[in-house]
Coordinates of C-alpha atoms in Angstrom, one line a residue:
M1 CA 260.9 -41.7 -13.2
A2 CA 261.0 -45.2 -14.8
D3 CA 264.3 -46.3 -13.2
G4 CA 265.3 -48.0 -10.1
A5 CA 262.3 -49.7 -8.2
N6 CA 259.8 -48.2 -10.5
A7 CA 261.6 -49.8 -13.7
T8 CA 261.8 -53.1 -12.0
L9 CA 258.1 -52.9 -11.3
A10 CA 257.3 -51.7 -14.9
G11 CA 259.1 -54.9 -16.3
R12 CA 258.1 -57.4 -13.6
R13 CA 255.8 -60.4 -14.9
V14 CA 252.6 -60.8 -13.0
R15 CA 251.5 -64.1 -12.1
G16 CA 247.9 -65.1 -12.9
G17 CA 247.6 -62.0 -15.1
E18 CA 247.3 -59.6 -12.1
E19 CA 248.9 -58.4 -9.0
A20 CA 247.0 -57.1 -6.1
G21 CA 248.0 -53.9 -4.2
A22 CA 247.2 -53.2 -0.7
S23 CA 243.6 -52.4 -1.6
G24 CA 243.4 -55.6 -3.5
A25 CA 242.8 -53.8 -6.8
P26 CA 244.2 -55.8 -9.6
R27 CA 247.3 -54.3 -11.0
R28 CA 246.1 -54.5 -14.6
L29 CA 243.3 -52.0 -13.7
R30 CA 245.3 -49.7 -11.7
G31 CA 247.9 -49.5 -14.5
A32 CA 245.0 -48.6 -17.2
A33 CA 243.2 -46.2 -14.8
P34 CA 245.6 -43.2 -15.3
A35 CA 245.6 -43.6 -18.9
A36 CA 241.9 -43.9 -18.9
A37 CA 241.5 -40.7 -16.9
V38 CA 243.7 -38.7 -19.3
A39 CA 241.5 -40.0 -22.4
A40 CA 238.4 -39.2 -20.6
V41 CA 239.5 -35.5 -19.6
F42 CA 240.8 -35.2 -23.2
T43 CA 237.5 -36.0 -24.8
L44 CA 235.4 -33.9 -22.4
A45 CA 237.9 -30.9 -23.2
Q46 CA 237.3 -31.2 -26.8
L47 CA 233.6 -31.2 -26.4
V48 CA 233.7 -28.0 -24.1
F49 CA 236.5 -26.0 -26.0
V50 CA 235.9 -26.9 -29.5
H51 CA 232.4 -26.1 -30.2
P52 CA 230.3 -29.0 -31.6
A53 CA 228.4 -26.8 -33.9
M54 CA 231.5 -25.4 -35.7
G55 CA 231.2 -25.9 -39.3
L56 CA 233.4 -28.4 -41.3
G57 CA 236.7 -26.8 -42.6
W58 CA 238.1 -26.7 -46.3
D59 CA 240.0 -30.1 -45.8
E60 CA 237.3 -31.7 -43.8
I61 CA 234.8 -30.9 -46.4
V62 CA 237.0 -32.9 -48.9
Y63 CA 237.3 -35.8 -46.8
V64 CA 233.8 -35.9 -45.5
S65 CA 232.1 -35.3 -49.1
Q66 CA 233.6 -38.6 -50.2
V67 CA 231.2 -40.6 -48.2
T68 CA 228.0 -38.3 -48.0
T69 CA 224.9 -38.8 -50.1
H70 CA 223.7 -35.3 -49.1
H71 CA 226.7 -33.2 -50.8
P72 CA 228.6 -33.7 -54.1
A73 CA 232.0 -35.2 -53.5
A74 CA 234.9 -32.5 -53.7
F75 CA 237.9 -32.8 -55.8
F76 CA 240.3 -35.2 -54.1
S77 CA 244.0 -34.3 -54.7
A78 CA 246.9 -36.4 -55.2
P79 CA 248.4 -36.1 -51.7
R80 CA 245.1 -37.1 -49.9
A81 CA 244.5 -40.5 -48.6
R82 CA 241.0 -42.3 -47.9
G83 CA 241.6 -43.0 -44.2
V84 CA 239.8 -40.0 -42.8
S85 CA 236.7 -40.8 -45.3
L86 CA 236.8 -44.3 -44.0
L87 CA 236.8 -43.0 -40.5
V88 CA 233.9 -40.7 -40.7
A89 CA 231.9 -43.0 -43.1
P90 CA 229.9 -44.8 -40.2
L91 CA 228.0 -41.6 -39.3
A92 CA 228.6 -39.3 -42.2
S93 CA 227.2 -41.6 -44.7
W94 CA 223.7 -41.2 -43.3
S95 CA 223.8 -38.1 -41.2
A96 CA 224.4 -34.5 -42.2
S97 CA 224.8 -33.3 -38.6
T98 CA 228.1 -31.4 -38.0
E99 CA 227.3 -31.6 -34.1
L100 CA 227.0 -35.4 -34.3
L101 CA 230.1 -35.7 -36.2
R102 CA 232.1 -33.6 -33.8
V103 CA 230.9 -35.7 -30.9
Y104 CA 231.5 -38.9 -32.6
L105 CA 235.2 -37.9 -33.5
A106 CA 235.8 -36.6 -29.9
L107 CA 234.8 -39.9 -28.6
L108 CA 237.0 -41.6 -31.0
S109 CA 240.0 -39.5 -30.5
G110 CA 239.7 -40.1 -26.7
L111 CA 239.6 -44.0 -27.3
G112 CA 242.5 -43.6 -29.7
L113 CA 244.6 -41.7 -27.1
Y114 CA 243.6 -44.6 -24.5
L115 CA 244.9 -47.2 -26.7
G116 CA 248.0 -45.3 -27.7
L117 CA 249.0 -45.1 -24.3
R118 CA 248.1 -48.6 -23.4
A119 CA 250.6 -49.8 -26.4
W120 CA 253.3 -48.9 -23.9
K121 CA 252.3 -50.9 -21.0
G122 CA 255.3 -52.3 -19.1
L123 CA 257.8 -50.1 -20.9
F124 CA 257.3 -47.0 -18.5
P125 CA 255.6 -46.5 -15.1
S126 CA 251.7 -45.7 -15.9
R127 CA 252.3 -42.2 -14.3
V128 CA 255.0 -41.3 -17.0
L129 CA 252.5 -42.7 -19.6
A130 CA 249.5 -40.7 -18.2
T131 CA 251.9 -37.6 -18.0
A132 CA 253.0 -38.2 -21.8
G133 CA 249.3 -38.4 -22.7
A134 CA 248.4 -35.2 -20.7
F135 CA 251.2 -33.4 -22.5
F136 CA 250.1 -34.3 -25.9
A137 CA 246.4 -34.1 -25.2
T138 CA 246.6 -30.4 -23.8
L139 CA 248.6 -29.2 -26.8
W140 CA 246.2 -26.7 -28.6
V141 CA 246.5 -28.4 -31.9
T142 CA 245.7 -31.6 -30.4
L143 CA 242.4 -30.1 -28.8
F144 CA 241.6 -28.4 -31.8
Y145 CA 242.1 -31.3 -34.5
G146 CA 240.8 -34.2 -32.2
P147 CA 237.3 -33.7 -33.0
Q148 CA 237.7 -32.8 -36.8
A149 CA 238.0 -35.0 -40.0
M150 CA 241.6 -34.6 -40.4
P151 CA 244.4 -37.1 -40.8
N152 CA 247.3 -36.0 -38.7
Y153 CA 246.0 -36.8 -35.1
W154 CA 245.4 -40.4 -36.4
V155 CA 248.7 -40.6 -37.7
A156 CA 250.2 -39.7 -34.1
I157 CA 247.9 -42.3 -32.6
G158 CA 249.1 -44.7 -35.0
A159 CA 252.7 -44.0 -34.3
L160 CA 252.2 -44.2 -30.7
I161 CA 250.6 -47.8 -31.0
T162 CA 253.2 -49.1 -33.6
V163 CA 256.3 -47.8 -31.9
G164 CA 255.0 -48.9 -28.3
C165 CA 254.0 -52.4 -29.5
A166 CA 257.1 -52.8 -31.4
L167 CA 259.1 -52.0 -28.5
R168 CA 257.3 -54.6 -26.2
V169 CA 258.0 -57.3 -28.9
L170 CA 261.7 -56.5 -29.2
R171 CA 261.9 -56.4 -25.1
A172 CA 260.1 -59.9 -25.2
G173 CA 262.8 -61.4 -27.4
R174 CA 262.5 -63.8 -30.3
G175 CA 260.1 -66.4 -30.1
R176 CA 258.2 -64.7 -27.1
S177 CA 256.3 -62.1 -28.7
G178 CA 252.6 -62.2 -28.0
R179 CA 250.3 -62.4 -31.2
A180 CA 248.1 -59.5 -29.8
V181 CA 251.4 -57.2 -29.7
L182 CA 252.4 -58.0 -33.2
C183 CA 248.7 -57.3 -34.3
G184 CA 249.2 -54.1 -32.5
V185 CA 252.2 -53.3 -34.4
A186 CA 250.5 -54.1 -37.6
A187 CA 247.3 -52.2 -36.9
G188 CA 249.2 -49.1 -35.8
A189 CA 251.0 -49.0 -39.3
L190 CA 247.9 -49.7 -40.9
L191 CA 246.2 -46.7 -39.4
M192 CA 249.2 -44.3 -40.3
A193 CA 249.4 -45.6 -44.0
L194 CA 245.5 -45.4 -44.3
M195 CA 245.7 -41.7 -43.2
R196 CA 248.8 -40.4 -44.8
P197 CA 251.1 -43.0 -46.3
T198 CA 254.2 -41.0 -46.8
D199 CA 254.0 -40.0 -43.3
A200 CA 253.9 -43.3 -42.2
V201 CA 257.0 -44.3 -44.0
W202 CA 258.8 -41.3 -42.5
V203 CA 257.6 -42.1 -38.9
T204 CA 258.8 -45.7 -39.2
L205 CA 262.3 -45.5 -40.7
P206 CA 264.2 -45.8 -37.4
L207 CA 262.0 -48.9 -36.5
L208 CA 262.5 -50.6 -39.8
A209 CA 266.3 -50.1 -39.3
L210 CA 266.3 -51.4 -35.8
V211 CA 264.3 -54.3 -36.8
L212 CA 266.4 -55.3 -39.4
V213 CA 269.5 -54.9 -37.3
R214 CA 268.0 -57.2 -34.7
R215 CA 266.7 -59.6 -37.5
H216 CA 263.3 -59.9 -35.9
W217 CA 261.3 -61.3 -38.7
P218 CA 257.9 -61.7 -37.2
L219 CA 258.1 -57.9 -36.1
L220 CA 259.4 -56.9 -39.6
L221 CA 256.4 -59.0 -41.2
A222 CA 254.0 -57.2 -39.0
L223 CA 255.2 -53.7 -39.6
A224 CA 255.8 -54.0 -43.2
G225 CA 252.3 -55.9 -43.6
G226 CA 250.7 -53.2 -41.8
L227 CA 252.3 -50.5 -44.0
A228 CA 251.5 -52.3 -47.2
A229 CA 247.9 -53.3 -46.1
G230 CA 247.1 -49.3 -45.4
G231 CA 248.9 -48.0 -48.5
V232 CA 247.8 -50.5 -51.0
E233 CA 244.5 -48.6 -51.9
W234 CA 246.6 -45.3 -52.4
V235 CA 249.0 -47.2 -54.6
I236 CA 245.9 -48.8 -56.7
E237 CA 244.5 -45.4 -56.9
A238 CA 247.9 -43.8 -58.2
H239 CA 248.0 -46.4 -61.0
A240 CA 244.2 -45.9 -61.9
W241 CA 244.0 -42.2 -62.0
Y242 CA 247.7 -40.9 -62.2
G243 CA 249.3 -43.1 -64.6
G244 CA 251.5 -44.8 -61.8
L245 CA 253.1 -44.3 -58.2
G246 CA 255.8 -42.0 -59.5
E247 CA 253.4 -39.8 -61.3
R248 CA 251.1 -39.4 -58.1
L249 CA 254.0 -38.8 -56.0
A250 CA 255.3 -36.1 -58.3
R251 CA 251.8 -34.5 -58.4
A252 CA 251.6 -34.7 -54.7
S253 CA 255.0 -33.0 -54.5
E254 CA 253.9 -30.2 -56.9
I255 CA 250.8 -29.5 -55.0
Q256 CA 253.0 -29.1 -52.0
G257 CA 255.0 -26.6 -53.6
G258 CA 257.7 -28.8 -54.7
L259 CA 259.6 -31.1 -52.2
G260 CA 263.2 -30.3 -51.8
W261 CA 265.4 -28.3 -49.4
N262 CA 263.3 -25.8 -47.4
I263 CA 263.9 -24.8 -43.9
A264 CA 260.3 -24.5 -42.7
V265 CA 261.2 -24.0 -38.9
D266 CA 260.4 -20.5 -38.9
D267 CA 257.3 -21.0 -40.5
Q268 CA 256.2 -23.6 -38.0
M269 CA 257.0 -21.3 -35.4
R270 CA 254.8 -18.5 -37.0
S271 CA 252.0 -21.0 -37.2
L272 CA 252.0 -21.8 -33.3
G273 CA 249.9 -19.0 -32.6
G274 CA 246.6 -20.4 -34.1
R275 CA 247.1 -20.6 -37.8
G276 CA 245.7 -23.7 -39.5
L277 CA 247.6 -23.3 -42.5
C278 CA 250.6 -21.1 -43.0
R279 CA 250.8 -20.6 -46.9
P280 CA 252.6 -18.1 -47.7
C281 CA 253.8 -18.2 -44.2
T282 CA 254.4 -14.4 -43.6
G283 CA 254.0 -11.9 -40.6
A284 CA 255.4 -11.5 -37.3
M285 CA 256.3 -14.4 -34.9
P286 CA 253.9 -15.0 -32.0
H287 CA 254.6 -13.8 -28.6
P288 CA 257.7 -15.7 -27.1
V289 CA 255.5 -17.1 -24.5
V290 CA 253.5 -18.9 -27.1
T291 CA 256.7 -20.4 -28.8
A292 CA 258.6 -21.1 -25.8
W293 CA 257.3 -24.7 -25.3
W294 CA 258.1 -25.4 -28.6
L295 CA 261.8 -24.2 -28.4
L296 CA 262.1 -26.1 -25.0
L297 CA 260.3 -29.4 -26.1
P298 CA 263.6 -30.9 -28.0
V299 CA 265.7 -29.9 -25.0
V300 CA 263.6 -31.7 -22.5
A301 CA 263.2 -34.8 -24.8
V302 CA 267.1 -35.1 -25.2
L303 CA 267.1 -34.7 -21.2
G304 CA 264.8 -37.7 -21.2
V305 CA 267.1 -39.7 -23.6
A306 CA 270.1 -38.8 -21.1
V307 CA 267.9 -40.1 -18.2
A308 CA 267.1 -43.3 -19.9
V309 CA 270.7 -43.8 -21.2
R310 CA 272.0 -43.3 -17.5
A311 CA 269.4 -45.7 -16.3
R312 CA 270.5 -48.3 -19.0
R313 CA 267.1 -48.6 -20.8
A314 CA 267.9 -46.5 -23.7
T315 CA 265.9 -48.3 -26.4
A316 CA 262.6 -47.5 -25.0
T317 CA 263.2 -43.8 -25.2
L318 CA 265.6 -43.5 -28.3
V319 CA 263.5 -45.2 -30.6
P320 CA 260.5 -42.9 -29.9
F321 CA 262.8 -40.0 -30.2
A322 CA 264.3 -41.1 -33.5
C323 CA 260.7 -41.8 -35.0
A324 CA 259.8 -38.4 -33.9
V325 CA 262.7 -36.7 -35.8
T326 CA 262.2 -38.3 -38.9
A327 CA 258.5 -37.6 -38.6
A328 CA 259.3 -34.0 -38.3
V329 CA 261.8 -33.8 -41.0
P330 CA 259.8 -33.4 -44.0
Y331 CA 257.9 -30.7 -42.4
L332 CA 260.7 -28.7 -41.2
F333 CA 263.1 -29.2 -43.9
L334 CA 261.3 -30.3 -47.2
I335 CA 258.3 -28.0 -47.7
G336 CA 257.9 -24.3 -48.2
Y337 CA 255.1 -23.8 -45.8
A338 CA 253.8 -24.9 -42.5
A339 CA 250.6 -26.4 -40.5
P340 CA 250.8 -26.9 -36.9
R341 CA 249.0 -30.2 -37.2
F342 CA 251.6 -31.7 -39.5
L343 CA 254.0 -32.2 -36.6
Q344 CA 251.3 -34.1 -34.5
P345 CA 253.2 -37.5 -34.7
A346 CA 256.3 -36.0 -33.6
Y347 CA 254.7 -34.4 -30.5
A348 CA 253.0 -37.6 -29.5
L349 CA 256.2 -39.7 -29.8
L350 CA 258.3 -36.9 -28.0
A351 CA 255.7 -37.0 -25.2
V352 CA 257.1 -40.1 -23.8
P353 CA 261.0 -38.9 -23.2
V354 CA 259.4 -35.4 -22.2
A355 CA 257.2 -37.1 -19.4
D356 CA 260.1 -39.3 -18.5
A357 CA 262.2 -36.2 -17.9
L358 CA 259.7 -34.4 -16.2
W359 CA 259.3 -36.9 -13.4
H360 CA 263.1 -37.1 -13.2
L361 CA 263.4 -33.2 -12.7
A362 CA 260.4 -33.3 -10.3
G363 CA 262.5 -35.7 -8.1
A364 CA 265.9 -34.5 -8.7
G365 CA 268.2 -32.9 -5.9
R366 CA 268.5 -33.8 -2.4
D367 CA 265.8 -34.0 -0.1
R368 CA 265.8 -30.2 0.9
W369 CA 265.8 -29.2 -2.7
R370 CA 263.1 -31.7 -4.2
P371 CA 260.2 -29.7 -3.3
V372 CA 261.7 -26.6 -5.0
A373 CA 262.2 -28.7 -8.0
A374 CA 258.9 -30.2 -7.9
T375 CA 257.4 -26.5 -7.6
L376 CA 259.2 -25.4 -10.8
V377 CA 258.0 -28.2 -12.8
A378 CA 254.3 -27.6 -11.5
L379 CA 254.6 -23.9 -12.5
A380 CA 256.1 -24.9 -15.9
V381 CA 253.1 -27.1 -16.3
A382 CA 250.7 -24.4 -15.3
G383 CA 252.2 -21.9 -17.7
H384 CA 251.9 -24.6 -20.4
L385 CA 248.2 -25.0 -19.8
A386 CA 247.3 -21.3 -19.7
V387 CA 249.1 -20.6 -23.0
Q388 CA 247.7 -23.6 -24.9
F389 CA 244.1 -23.0 -23.7
S390 CA 244.6 -19.3 -24.6
V391 CA 245.7 -20.0 -28.1
L392 CA 242.8 -22.9 -28.3
V393 CA 240.2 -20.6 -27.7
G394 CA 241.1 -17.8 -30.1
T395 CA 241.7 -20.4 -32.9
V396 CA 238.3 -22.0 -32.3
D397 CA 236.8 -18.3 -32.2
R398 CA 238.4 -17.5 -35.7
N399 CA 237.4 -20.7 -37.3
V400 CA 233.9 -20.6 -36.0
E401 CA 233.4 -17.1 -37.8
S402 CA 235.1 -18.1 -41.0
R403 CA 233.0 -21.1 -41.4
E404 CA 229.9 -18.9 -40.6
D405 CA 231.0 -16.8 -43.3
W406 CA 230.6 -19.5 -45.9
A407 CA 227.1 -20.5 -44.6
R408 CA 226.2 -16.9 -44.8
V409 CA 227.4 -17.0 -48.7
A410 CA 225.6 -20.2 -49.1
G411 CA 222.4 -18.5 -47.9
E412 CA 222.7 -15.6 -50.3
L413 CA 223.4 -17.9 -53.2
H414 CA 220.2 -19.9 -52.3
R415 CA 218.3 -16.5 -52.3
L416 CA 220.0 -15.9 -55.7
G417 CA 218.5 -19.1 -57.2
V418 CA 221.7 -21.1 -57.0
R419 CA 220.3 -24.4 -55.4
P420 CA 221.2 -28.1 -55.9
P421 CA 222.1 -29.4 -58.3
C422 CA 224.3 -26.5 -59.1
L423 CA 228.1 -25.8 -59.7
L424 CA 230.2 -23.2 -58.0
T425 CA 233.7 -22.1 -59.5
G426 CA 236.6 -19.6 -58.5
H427 CA 237.5 -18.4 -54.9
E428 CA 236.8 -21.0 -52.4
S429 CA 234.4 -22.7 -54.5
I430 CA 235.0 -26.2 -52.4
P431 CA 233.9 -24.9 -49.2
V432 CA 231.2 -22.6 -50.3
G433 CA 230.1 -25.4 -52.5
Y434 CA 229.7 -27.5 -49.8
Y435 CA 227.6 -25.3 -47.7
T436 CA 225.5 -24.6 -50.6
G437 CA 225.0 -28.2 -51.7
C438 CA 226.7 -27.5 -55.1
S439 CA 229.4 -29.3 -56.7
S440 CA 232.8 -27.4 -57.3
G441 CA 235.0 -26.8 -60.3
S442 CA 238.3 -25.3 -61.1
V443 CA 240.0 -25.0 -64.3
S444 CA 243.6 -24.4 -62.9
G445 CA 245.5 -25.0 -59.6
N446 CA 245.9 -27.6 -57.2
N447 CA 242.1 -28.4 -57.6
E448 CA 241.9 -28.6 -61.4
N449 CA 239.2 -30.7 -62.4
T450 CA 237.4 -29.4 -65.2
T451 CA 237.6 -26.9 -68.2
A452 CA 235.9 -23.5 -69.0
A453 CA 234.1 -25.0 -71.9
E454 CA 232.5 -27.7 -69.6
I455 CA 231.5 -25.1 -67.0
V456 CA 229.9 -22.9 -69.6
D457 CA 228.0 -26.0 -70.9
T458 CA 227.0 -26.9 -67.3
A459 CA 225.4 -23.3 -67.0
R460 CA 223.0 -24.2 -69.7
R461 CA 221.5 -27.0 -67.5
I462 CA 221.6 -26.0 -63.9
P463 CA 222.6 -23.0 -61.7
V464 CA 226.4 -22.1 -62.0
A465 CA 228.0 -19.2 -60.1
A466 CA 231.7 -17.9 -60.4
L467 CA 233.2 -16.5 -57.1
T468 CA 235.8 -13.9 -57.2
G469 CA 238.0 -12.8 -54.0
P470 CA 239.1 -9.5 -52.9
G471 CA 241.5 -8.0 -55.6
G472 CA 240.6 -10.8 -58.0
T473 CA 239.2 -10.6 -61.3
P474 CA 236.3 -12.8 -62.7
P475 CA 237.1 -15.4 -65.3
G476 CA 236.6 -14.6 -68.9
Y477 CA 233.7 -17.0 -69.5
A478 CA 231.9 -15.2 -66.4
R479 CA 232.5 -11.6 -67.4
D480 CA 228.9 -11.2 -68.8
W481 CA 227.2 -13.0 -65.9
T482 CA 225.2 -10.9 -63.4
P483 CA 227.3 -9.6 -60.7
H484 CA 226.4 -9.6 -57.0
R485 CA 228.2 -8.6 -53.9
I486 CA 228.2 -11.1 -51.0
T487 CA 230.4 -10.1 -48.0
D488 CA 233.7 -9.6 -49.7
L489 CA 233.2 -11.9 -52.5
E490 CA 231.9 -11.0 -56.0
I491 CA 229.6 -13.5 -57.2
R492 CA 228.6 -13.8 -61.0
V493 CA 225.6 -16.0 -61.5
A494 CA 225.1 -17.4 -65.0
P495 CA 221.8 -17.2 -66.8
L496 CA 220.0 -20.3 -67.5
G497 CA 219.5 -21.6 -70.8

């Protein structure tokens, strides 16, 4: 718990920058150690359970290919932002090694988790923050996407940094805000907006409202400035490529199935069994054991809020709870499909009140019942870990297999003479094209970037192949091309010349 003596300790000023304990260790170092340990274990767990050799997924290919010199850039659709490409550029711009990229991202994600937890320094005891980090880090979706070139984990880290630093600024009061903490607010907001500008807005809505009510103008400047700095490239690109910000937002909404009132709660539940993308989201629900934590999460978070209100420190718990709710709203109620990674920012923010509630439950009751309460909490944690790692292992195995299939198709295409420079079109042309070393083109759909006439013209100069999935029909311009069967795909290779 963060009340009573612990709350007093959490808010106490430290003379000379440190406070020695019985061992003489600086208080600052002792406070940082639990968060550092959680981040280190998180990094190690990624490297152990998420195979570093696992090939790049579809979305990863889009982001990574923007900054590589060894693969053509894939089509970059309206909803995407350049943050992930910037994140991987220091390595992907010169190395094609997937293993090296996975290790790089695992180390970065561990560092990000540590910084996200340290942003809350002084707001809660270190044990609560470490528990919050451990809860978030042991979710299968966090471990799976930590070492991947995807934006949602980094929105979650940016949310932790932004909200934690903003609460520290508000607690310090007007005129006493440290420059470093205000910079933390701006940096967290910038990170979110670089990765997913619209998510950054949803996350910060309650925080912006609170800052306006409090009339804390330096904090408002830091928050708005970070969002603007992170989103300016996306806005400029909207005017350069889409005819304006409104047009880009409309196109992004169209690609996502049309934003509007769509209850996707059941879709999110179906995706908890390890489905990376649930679109269309059909089929049976996962086993209740898999979904139990998801249903209990808001209940325990509300308990954390109640604990905080009772202890008269509601702001530090209510704000992340409110930001988590607004972060989840578009993915629970405004789109018609689901992916578990969409809710990572909400999970990260809810982890704080959840951890506070768990410590309260572990120490609840009279002395003779306290061991019973602590045992029940420990059993719940053990069950949580067993379920999460079970789903993680199955998810990794399935994704390794699917990405190996793309590599096998690429090998067969090379055997058929489809080698760079080349062009692929049709079913899964973006991922197969990346593994083959080809450009990808589509004449319709969300990734439309060419025409049939341009494809036919390109086939006169370089190798071109059209991919047709199971049950599909080849495009009209490719019906006279030589057909081949590779796995469950029909591949038609255009004659050169």
